[in-house]
Each structure stands twice: as structure tokens, then as C-alpha cells.
Short mmCIF file of N, CA and C in Angstrom, two decimals:
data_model
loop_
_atom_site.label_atom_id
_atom_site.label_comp_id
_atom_site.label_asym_id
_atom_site.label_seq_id
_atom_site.Cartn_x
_atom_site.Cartn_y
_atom_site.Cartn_z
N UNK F 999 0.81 -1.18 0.00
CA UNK F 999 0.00 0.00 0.00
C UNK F 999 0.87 1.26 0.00
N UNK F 1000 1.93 1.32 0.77
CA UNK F 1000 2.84 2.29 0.33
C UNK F 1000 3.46 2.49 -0.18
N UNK F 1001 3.31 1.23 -1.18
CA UNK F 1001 4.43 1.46 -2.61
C UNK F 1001 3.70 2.53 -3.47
N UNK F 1002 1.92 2.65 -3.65
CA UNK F 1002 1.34 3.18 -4.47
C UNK F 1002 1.31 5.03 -3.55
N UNK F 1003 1.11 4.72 -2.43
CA UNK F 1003 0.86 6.30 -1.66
C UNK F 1003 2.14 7.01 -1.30
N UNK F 1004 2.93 6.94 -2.09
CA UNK F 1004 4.34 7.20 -1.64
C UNK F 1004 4.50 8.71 -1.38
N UNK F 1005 5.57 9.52 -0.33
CA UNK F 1005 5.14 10.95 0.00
C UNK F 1005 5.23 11.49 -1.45
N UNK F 1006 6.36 10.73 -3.04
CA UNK F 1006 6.86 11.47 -3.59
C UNK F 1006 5.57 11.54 -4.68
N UNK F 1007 4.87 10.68 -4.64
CA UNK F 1007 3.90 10.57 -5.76
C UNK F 1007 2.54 11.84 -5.29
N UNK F 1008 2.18 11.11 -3.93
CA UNK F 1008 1.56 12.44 -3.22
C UNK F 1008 1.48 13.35 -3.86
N UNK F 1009 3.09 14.19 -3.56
CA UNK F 1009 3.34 15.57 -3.92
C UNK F 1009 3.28 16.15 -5.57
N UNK F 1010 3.52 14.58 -6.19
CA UNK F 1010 3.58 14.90 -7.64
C UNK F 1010 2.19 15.49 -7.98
N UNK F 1011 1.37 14.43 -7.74
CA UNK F 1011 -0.36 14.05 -7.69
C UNK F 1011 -1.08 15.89 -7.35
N UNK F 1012 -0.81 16.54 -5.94
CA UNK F 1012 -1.00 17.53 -5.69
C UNK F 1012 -0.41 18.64 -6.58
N UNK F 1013 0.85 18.52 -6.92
CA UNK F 1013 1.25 19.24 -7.29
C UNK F 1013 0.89 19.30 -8.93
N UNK F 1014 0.54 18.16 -9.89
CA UNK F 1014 -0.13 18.53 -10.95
C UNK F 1014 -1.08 18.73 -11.19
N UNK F 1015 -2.38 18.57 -10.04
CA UNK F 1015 -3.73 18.91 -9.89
C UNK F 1015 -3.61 20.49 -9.17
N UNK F 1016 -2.47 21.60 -8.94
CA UNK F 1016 -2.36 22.56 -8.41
C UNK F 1016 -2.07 23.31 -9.60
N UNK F 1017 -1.32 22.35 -10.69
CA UNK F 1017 -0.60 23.22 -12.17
C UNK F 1017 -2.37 23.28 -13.03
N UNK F 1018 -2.82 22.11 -12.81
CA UNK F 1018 -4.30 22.05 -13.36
C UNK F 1018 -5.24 23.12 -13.10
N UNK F 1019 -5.43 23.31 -11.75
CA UNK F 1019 -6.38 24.26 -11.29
C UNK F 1019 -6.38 26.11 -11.63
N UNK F 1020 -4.59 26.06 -11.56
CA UNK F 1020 -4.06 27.79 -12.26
C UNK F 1020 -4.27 28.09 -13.37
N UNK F 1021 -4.25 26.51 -14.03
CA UNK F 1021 -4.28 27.13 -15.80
C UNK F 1021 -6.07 26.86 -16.06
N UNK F 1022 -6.31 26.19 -15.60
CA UNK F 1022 -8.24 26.48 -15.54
C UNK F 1022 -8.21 27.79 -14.96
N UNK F 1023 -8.11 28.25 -14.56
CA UNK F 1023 -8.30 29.70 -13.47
C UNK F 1023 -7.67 30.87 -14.24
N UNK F 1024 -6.51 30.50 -14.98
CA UNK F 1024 -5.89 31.53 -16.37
C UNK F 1024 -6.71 31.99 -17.69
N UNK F 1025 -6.95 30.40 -17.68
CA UNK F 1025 -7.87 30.01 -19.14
C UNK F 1025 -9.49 31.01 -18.58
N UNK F 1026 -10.28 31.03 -17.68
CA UNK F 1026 -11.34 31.34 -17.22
C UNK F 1026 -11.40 32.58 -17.50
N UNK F 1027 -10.08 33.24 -16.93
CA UNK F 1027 -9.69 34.88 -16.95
C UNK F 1027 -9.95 35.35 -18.09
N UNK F 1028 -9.18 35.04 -18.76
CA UNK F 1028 -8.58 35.30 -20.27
C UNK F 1028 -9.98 35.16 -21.18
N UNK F 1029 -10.32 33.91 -21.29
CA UNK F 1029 -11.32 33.98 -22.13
C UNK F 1029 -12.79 33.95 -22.12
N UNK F 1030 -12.66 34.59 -20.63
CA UNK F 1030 -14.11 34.39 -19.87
C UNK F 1030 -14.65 35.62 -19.48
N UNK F 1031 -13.53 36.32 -18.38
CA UNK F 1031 -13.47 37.55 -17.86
C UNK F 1031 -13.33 39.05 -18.40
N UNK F 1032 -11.83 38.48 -18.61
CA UNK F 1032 -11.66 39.77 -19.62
C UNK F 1032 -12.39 40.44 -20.71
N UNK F 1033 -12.84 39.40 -21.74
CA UNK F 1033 -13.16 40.31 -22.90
C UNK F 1033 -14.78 40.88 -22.51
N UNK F 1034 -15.31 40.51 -20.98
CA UNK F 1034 -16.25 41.30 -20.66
C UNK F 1034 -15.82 42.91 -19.99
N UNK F 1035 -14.59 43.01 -19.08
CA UNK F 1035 -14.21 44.08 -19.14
C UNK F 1035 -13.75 44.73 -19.99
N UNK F 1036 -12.66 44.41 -21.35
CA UNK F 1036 -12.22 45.39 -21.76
C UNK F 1036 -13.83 45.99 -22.83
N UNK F 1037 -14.55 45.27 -22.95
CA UNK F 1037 -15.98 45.97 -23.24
C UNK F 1037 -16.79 46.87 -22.72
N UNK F 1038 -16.84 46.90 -21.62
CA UNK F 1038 -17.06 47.33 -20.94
C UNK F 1038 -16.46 48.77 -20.26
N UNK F 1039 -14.90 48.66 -20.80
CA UNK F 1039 -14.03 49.58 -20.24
C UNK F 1039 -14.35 50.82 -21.57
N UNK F 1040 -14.22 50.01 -22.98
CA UNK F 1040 -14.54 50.63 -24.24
C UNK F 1040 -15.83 51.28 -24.10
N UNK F 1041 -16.76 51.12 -23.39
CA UNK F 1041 -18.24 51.65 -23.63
C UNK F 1041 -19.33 51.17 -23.73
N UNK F 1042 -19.37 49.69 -23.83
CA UNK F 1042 -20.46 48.93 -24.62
C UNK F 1042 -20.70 48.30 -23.53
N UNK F 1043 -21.93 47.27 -23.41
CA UNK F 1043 -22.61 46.40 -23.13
C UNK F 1043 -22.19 45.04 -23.19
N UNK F 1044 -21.67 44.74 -21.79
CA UNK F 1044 -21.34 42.91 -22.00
C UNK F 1044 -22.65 41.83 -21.93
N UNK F 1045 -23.15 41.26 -22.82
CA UNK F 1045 -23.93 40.01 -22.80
C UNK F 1045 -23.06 39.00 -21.93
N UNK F 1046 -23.35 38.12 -21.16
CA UNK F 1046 -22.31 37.49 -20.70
C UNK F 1046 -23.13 35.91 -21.22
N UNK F 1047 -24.19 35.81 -21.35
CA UNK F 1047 -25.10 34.41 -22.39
C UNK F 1047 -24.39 34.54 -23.19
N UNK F 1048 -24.57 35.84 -24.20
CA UNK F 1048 -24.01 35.08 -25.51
C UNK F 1048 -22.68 35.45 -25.87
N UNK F 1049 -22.11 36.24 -24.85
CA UNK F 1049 -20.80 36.23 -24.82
C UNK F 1049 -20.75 37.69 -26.09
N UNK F 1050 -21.22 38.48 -26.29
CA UNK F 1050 -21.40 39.47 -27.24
C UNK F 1050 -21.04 41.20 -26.69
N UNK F 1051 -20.66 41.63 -27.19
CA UNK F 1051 -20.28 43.24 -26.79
C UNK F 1051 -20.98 44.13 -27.45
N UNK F 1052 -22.08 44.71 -27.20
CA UNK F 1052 -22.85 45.67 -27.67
C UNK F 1052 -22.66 47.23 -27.56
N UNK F 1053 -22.75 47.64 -28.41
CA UNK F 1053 -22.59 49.23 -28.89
C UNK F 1053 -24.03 50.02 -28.12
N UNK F 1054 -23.93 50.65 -27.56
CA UNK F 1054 -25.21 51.89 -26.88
C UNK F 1054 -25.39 52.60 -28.26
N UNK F 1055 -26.88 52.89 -28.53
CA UNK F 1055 -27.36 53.69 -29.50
C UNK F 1055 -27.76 54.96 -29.28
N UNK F 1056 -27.18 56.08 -29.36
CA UNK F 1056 -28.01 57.40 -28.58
C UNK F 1056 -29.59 57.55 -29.40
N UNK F 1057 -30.32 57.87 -28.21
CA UNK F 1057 -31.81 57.47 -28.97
C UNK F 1057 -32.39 59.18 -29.78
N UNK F 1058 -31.58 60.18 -30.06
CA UNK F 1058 -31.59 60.94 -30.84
C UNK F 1058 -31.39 60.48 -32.41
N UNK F 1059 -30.09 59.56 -32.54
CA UNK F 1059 -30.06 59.28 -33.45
C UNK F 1059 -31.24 58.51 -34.46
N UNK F 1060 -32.05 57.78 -33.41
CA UNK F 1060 -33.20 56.74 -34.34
C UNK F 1060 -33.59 57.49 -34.08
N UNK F 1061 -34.50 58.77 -32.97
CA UNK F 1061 -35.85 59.31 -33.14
C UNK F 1061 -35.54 60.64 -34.23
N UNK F 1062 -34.50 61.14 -34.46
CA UNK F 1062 -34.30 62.28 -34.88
C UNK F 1062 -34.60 63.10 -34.72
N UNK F 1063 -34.77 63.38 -33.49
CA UNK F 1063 -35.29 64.46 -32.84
C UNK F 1063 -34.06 65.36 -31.63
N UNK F 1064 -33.72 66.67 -31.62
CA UNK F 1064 -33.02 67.31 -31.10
C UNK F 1064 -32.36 66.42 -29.74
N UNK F 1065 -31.14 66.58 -29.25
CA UNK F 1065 -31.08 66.24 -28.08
C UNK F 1065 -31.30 66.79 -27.01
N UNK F 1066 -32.38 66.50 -26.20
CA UNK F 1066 -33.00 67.40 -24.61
C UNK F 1066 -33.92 67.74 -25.09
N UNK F 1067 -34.44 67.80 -26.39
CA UNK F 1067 -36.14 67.79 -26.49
C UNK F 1067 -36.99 66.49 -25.94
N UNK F 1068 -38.08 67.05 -25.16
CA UNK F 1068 -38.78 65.53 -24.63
C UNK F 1068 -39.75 65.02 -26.00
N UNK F 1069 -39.76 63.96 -25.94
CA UNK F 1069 -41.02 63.37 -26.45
C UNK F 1069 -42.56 64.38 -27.25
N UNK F 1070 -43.01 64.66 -25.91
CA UNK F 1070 -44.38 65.79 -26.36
C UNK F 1070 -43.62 66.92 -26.76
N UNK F 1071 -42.30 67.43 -26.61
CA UNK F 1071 -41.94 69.00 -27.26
C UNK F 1071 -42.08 68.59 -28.61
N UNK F 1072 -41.15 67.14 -28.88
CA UNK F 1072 -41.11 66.99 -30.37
C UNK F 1072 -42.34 66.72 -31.07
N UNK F 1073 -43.41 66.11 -30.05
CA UNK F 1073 -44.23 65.92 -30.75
C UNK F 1073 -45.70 66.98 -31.17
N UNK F 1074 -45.30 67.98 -30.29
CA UNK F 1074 -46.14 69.17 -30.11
C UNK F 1074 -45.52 70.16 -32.01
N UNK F 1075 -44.38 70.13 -31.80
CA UNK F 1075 -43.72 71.07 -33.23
C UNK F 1075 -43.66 70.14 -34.07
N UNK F 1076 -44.34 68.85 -33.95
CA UNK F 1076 -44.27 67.91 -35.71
C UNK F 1076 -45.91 68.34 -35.78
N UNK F 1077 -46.63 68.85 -34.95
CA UNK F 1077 -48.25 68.78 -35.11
C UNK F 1077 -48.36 70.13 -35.47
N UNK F 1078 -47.49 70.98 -35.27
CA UNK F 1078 -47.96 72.59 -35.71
C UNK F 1078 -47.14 72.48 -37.02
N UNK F 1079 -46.29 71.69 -37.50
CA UNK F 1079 -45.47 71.93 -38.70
C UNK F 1079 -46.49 71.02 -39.79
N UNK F 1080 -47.72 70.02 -39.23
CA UNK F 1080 -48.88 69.79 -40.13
C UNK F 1080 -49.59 70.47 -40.40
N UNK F 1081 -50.15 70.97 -39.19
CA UNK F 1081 -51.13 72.19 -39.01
C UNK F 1081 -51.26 72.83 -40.08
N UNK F 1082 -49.80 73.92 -40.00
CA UNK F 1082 -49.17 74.60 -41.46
C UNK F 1082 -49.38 73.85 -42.82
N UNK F 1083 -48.74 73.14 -42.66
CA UNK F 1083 -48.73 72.04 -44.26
C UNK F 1083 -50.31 72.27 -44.78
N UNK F 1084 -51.03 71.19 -43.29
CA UNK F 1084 -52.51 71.58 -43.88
C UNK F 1084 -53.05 72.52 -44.91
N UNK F 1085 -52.55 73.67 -43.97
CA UNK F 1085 -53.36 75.18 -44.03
C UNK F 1085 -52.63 75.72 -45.46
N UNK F 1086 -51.74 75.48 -45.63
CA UNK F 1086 -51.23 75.74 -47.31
C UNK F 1086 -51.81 74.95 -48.18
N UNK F 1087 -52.06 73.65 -48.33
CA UNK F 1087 -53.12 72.66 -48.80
C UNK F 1087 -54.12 73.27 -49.07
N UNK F 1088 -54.93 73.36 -48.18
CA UNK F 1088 -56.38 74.29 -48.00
C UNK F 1088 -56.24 75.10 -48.75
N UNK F 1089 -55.35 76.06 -48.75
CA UNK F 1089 -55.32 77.41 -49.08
C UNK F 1089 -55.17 77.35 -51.00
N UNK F 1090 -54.64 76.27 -51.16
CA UNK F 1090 -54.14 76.29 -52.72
C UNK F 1090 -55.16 75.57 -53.48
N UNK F 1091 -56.00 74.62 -52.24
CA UNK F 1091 -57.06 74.17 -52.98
C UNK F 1091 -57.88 74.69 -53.12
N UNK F 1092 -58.15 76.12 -52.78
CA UNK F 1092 -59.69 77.20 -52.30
C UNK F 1092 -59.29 78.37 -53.37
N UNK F 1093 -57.74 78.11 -54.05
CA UNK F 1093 -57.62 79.32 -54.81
C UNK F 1093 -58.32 79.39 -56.43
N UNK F 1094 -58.55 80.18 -57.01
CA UNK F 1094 -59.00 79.76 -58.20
C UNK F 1094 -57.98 79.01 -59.26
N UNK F 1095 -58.21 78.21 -59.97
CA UNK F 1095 -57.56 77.11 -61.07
C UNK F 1095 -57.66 78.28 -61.70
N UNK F 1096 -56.67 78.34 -62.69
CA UNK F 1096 -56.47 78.91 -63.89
C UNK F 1096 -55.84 80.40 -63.52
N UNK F 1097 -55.13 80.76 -64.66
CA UNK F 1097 -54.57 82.21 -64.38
C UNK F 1097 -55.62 83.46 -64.11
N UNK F 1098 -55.82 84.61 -63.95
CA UNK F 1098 -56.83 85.58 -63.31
C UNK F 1098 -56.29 86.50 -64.13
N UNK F 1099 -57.62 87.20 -64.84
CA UNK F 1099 -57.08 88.25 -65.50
C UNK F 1099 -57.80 89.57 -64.96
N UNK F 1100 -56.84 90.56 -65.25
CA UNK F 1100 -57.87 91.93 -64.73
C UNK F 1100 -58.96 92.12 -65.35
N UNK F 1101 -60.02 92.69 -64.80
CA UNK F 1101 -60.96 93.28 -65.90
C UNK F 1101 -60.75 94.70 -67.12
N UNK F 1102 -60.84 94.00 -67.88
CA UNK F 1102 -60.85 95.05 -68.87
C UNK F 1102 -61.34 96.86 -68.60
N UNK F 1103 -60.65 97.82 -68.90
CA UNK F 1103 -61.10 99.22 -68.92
C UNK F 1103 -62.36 99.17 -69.66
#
């Protein structure tokens, strides 16, 4: 029995299940950890499911609307800039067709 439990095998045994455990624990870092911080450090959004680094969208850009305008400001000056539209509509449809001539002397 102590041919197989020997102190030197022991120490081998420990000692390559200790080289095992650092480089699992390296490997984890590296390709686990990190590329969620340096994403993170860059600006973006770490998924850590799908393992993905996402870009933030400023929501000016999709609404196109000023930045620090709320919602109802923008949506108050897209309803008066119809309003208008309308009212030129109206106005061109109420005018008389055809050119206008003076009356004759």
C-alpha cells in the first residue's frame, strides 16, 4: 500500500492537480473575464449568455429628434409643422384654377 501512496507521488499528484487548477483559473480569466471588461471599459454592453459586446445607440439618433427635447416637445412642433402644411393645402385648394385676369377698362 505504500508502494502506491508514496510521500513522492503524493506531492507529484498535488502538485499537478495545483498546475491544473491555475491554468483552468488563467484560461477562465482570459477567455471568460476579460473580454467582458475590456468591453465594458470601451463603452459597450457585455452580454455574458451570448458572450457578445454591444454598442449603446443614442436614442436621438433613431428618433431624430433634437437632443434634450422631450417626447411631447417633439411631438407638439411635428403637429404645428402639419397644421401649417394643412393650411397651405387648403389654401391652394380654395384658390381659383387657372390664371386671373384683370378686368378690362
Amino acid at each position: 500500500m505504500s508502494r502506491y501512496l508514496s510521500l513522492k507521488r503524493l506531492g507529484i499528484l498535488f502538485l499537478g492537480l495545483f498546475a491544473l487548477s491555475v491554468t483552468a483559473t488563467l484560461v477562465f480569466q482570459s477567455y471568460w473575464v476579460e473580454p467582458g471588461e475590456r468591453c465594458e471599459a470601451g463603452g459597450g454592453w457585455w452580454d455574458l449568455e451570448s458572450r457578445t459586446c454591444a454598442r449603446p445607440i443614442y436614442i436621438p439618433d433613431i428618433t431624430g429628434r433634437p437632443a434634450g427635447v422631450t417626447r411631447a416637445e417633439a411631438s407638439d412642433a411635428g403637429n404645428r409643422e402639419l397644421l401649417s402644411l394643412e393650411r397651405q393645402v387648403r389654401a391652394q385648394q380654395q384658390a381659383p384654377a387657372g390664371p386671373t385676369r384683370a378686368p378690362a377698362p
